[in-house]
JSON list of C-alpha atoms in Angstrom, two decimals:
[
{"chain": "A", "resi": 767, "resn": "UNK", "atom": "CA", "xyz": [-14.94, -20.33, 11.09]},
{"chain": "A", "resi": 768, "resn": "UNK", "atom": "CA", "xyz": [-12.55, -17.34, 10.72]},
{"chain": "A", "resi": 769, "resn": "UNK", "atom": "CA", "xyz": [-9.12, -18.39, 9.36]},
{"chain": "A", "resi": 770, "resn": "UNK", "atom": "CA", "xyz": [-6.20, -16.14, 10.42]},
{"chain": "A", "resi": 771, "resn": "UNK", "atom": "CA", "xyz": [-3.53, -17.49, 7.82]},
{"chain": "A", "resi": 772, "resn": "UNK", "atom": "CA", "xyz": [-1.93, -14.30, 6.11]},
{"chain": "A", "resi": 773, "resn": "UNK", "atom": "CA", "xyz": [0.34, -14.99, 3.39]},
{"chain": "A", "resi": 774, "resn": "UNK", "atom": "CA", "xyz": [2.47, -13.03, 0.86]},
{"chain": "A", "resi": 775, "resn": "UNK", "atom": "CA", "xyz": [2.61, -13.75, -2.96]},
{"chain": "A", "resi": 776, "resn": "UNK", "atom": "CA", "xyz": [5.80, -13.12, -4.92]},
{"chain": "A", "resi": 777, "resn": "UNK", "atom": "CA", "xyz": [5.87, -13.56, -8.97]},
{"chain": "A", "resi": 778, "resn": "UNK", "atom": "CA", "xyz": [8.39, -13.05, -10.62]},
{"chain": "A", "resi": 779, "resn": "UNK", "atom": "CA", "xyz": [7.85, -12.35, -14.40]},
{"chain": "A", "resi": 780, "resn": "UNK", "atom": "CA", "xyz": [11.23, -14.03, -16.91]},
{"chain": "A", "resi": 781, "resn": "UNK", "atom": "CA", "xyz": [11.14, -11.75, -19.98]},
{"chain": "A", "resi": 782, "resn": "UNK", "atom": "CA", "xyz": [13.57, -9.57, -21.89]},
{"chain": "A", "resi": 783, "resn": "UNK", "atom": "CA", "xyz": [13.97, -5.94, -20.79]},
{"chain": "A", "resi": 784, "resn": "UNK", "atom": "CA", "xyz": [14.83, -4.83, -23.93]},
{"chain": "A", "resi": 785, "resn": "UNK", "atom": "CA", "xyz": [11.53, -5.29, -25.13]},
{"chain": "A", "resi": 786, "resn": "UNK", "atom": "CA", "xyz": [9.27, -2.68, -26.30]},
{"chain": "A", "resi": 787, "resn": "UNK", "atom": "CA", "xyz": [5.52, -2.31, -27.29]},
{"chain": "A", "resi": 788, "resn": "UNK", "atom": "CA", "xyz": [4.29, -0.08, -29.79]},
{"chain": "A", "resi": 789, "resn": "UNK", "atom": "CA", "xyz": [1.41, 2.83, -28.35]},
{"chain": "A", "resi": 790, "resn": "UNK", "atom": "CA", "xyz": [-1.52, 3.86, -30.28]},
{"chain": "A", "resi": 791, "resn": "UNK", "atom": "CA", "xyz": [0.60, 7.03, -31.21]},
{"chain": "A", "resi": 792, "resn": "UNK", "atom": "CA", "xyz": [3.67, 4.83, -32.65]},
{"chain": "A", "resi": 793, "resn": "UNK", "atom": "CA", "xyz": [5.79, 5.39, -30.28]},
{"chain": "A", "resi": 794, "resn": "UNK", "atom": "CA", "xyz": [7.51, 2.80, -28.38]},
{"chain": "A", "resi": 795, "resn": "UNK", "atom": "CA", "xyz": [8.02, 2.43, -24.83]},
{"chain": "A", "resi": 796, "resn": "UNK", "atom": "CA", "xyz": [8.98, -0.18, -21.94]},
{"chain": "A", "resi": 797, "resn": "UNK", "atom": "CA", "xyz": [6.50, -3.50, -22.26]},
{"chain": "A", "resi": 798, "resn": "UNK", "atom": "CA", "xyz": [3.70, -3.71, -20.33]},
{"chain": "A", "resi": 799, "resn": "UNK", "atom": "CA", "xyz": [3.35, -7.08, -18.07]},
{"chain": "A", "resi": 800, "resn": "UNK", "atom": "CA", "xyz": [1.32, -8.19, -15.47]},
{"chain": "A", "resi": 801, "resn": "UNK", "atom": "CA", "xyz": [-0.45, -11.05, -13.74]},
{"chain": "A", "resi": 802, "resn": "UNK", "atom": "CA", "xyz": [-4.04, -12.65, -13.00]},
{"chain": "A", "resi": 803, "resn": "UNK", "atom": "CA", "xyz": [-3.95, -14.46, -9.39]},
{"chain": "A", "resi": 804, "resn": "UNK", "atom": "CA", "xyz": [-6.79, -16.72, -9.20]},
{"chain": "A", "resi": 805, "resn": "UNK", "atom": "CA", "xyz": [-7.93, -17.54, -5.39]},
{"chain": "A", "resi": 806, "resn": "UNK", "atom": "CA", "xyz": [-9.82, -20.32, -4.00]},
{"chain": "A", "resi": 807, "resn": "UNK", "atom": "CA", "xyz": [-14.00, -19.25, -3.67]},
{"chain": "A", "resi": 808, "resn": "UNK", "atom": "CA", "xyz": [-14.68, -17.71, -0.19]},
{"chain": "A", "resi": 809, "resn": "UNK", "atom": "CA", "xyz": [-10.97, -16.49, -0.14]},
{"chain": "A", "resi": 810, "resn": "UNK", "atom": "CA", "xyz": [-11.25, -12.92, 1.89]},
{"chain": "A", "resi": 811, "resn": "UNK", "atom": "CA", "xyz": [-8.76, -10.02, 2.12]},
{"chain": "A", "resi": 812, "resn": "UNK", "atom": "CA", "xyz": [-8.02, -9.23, 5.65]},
{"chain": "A", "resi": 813, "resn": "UNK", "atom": "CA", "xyz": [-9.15, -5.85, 7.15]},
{"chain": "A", "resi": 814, "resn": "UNK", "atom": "CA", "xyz": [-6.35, -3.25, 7.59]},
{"chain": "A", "resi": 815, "resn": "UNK", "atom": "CA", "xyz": [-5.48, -3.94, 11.62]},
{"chain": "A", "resi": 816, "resn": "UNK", "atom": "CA", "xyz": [-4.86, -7.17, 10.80]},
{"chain": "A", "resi": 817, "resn": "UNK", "atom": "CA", "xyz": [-2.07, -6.74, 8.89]},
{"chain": "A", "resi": 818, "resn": "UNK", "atom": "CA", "xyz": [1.28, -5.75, 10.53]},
{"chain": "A", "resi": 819, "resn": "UNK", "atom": "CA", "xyz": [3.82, -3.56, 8.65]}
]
């Protein structure tokens, strides 16, 4: 069975902006963030003609 459902994902992260992390130099600079999106087993990216710009 070939599914054809394309979605979009939008996270938004809440933190403060004025917040800074230390490098291994000392310096300080913006704060890193990111995410981990876990998907359901069997889940599939779509190949490149399938997706419309």
């Amino acid at each position: 069975m070939v599914l054809t459902t394309v979605f979009e994902s939008v996270v938004r992260i809440s933190y403060g902006m004025q917040l800074k992390q230390v490098l291994a130099n000392g310096k300080k600079m913006a704060l890193n963030v990111g995410i981990v999106l876990i998907l359901q087993e069997g889940f599939e990216l779509p190949l490149p003609d399938c997706i419309s710009p």
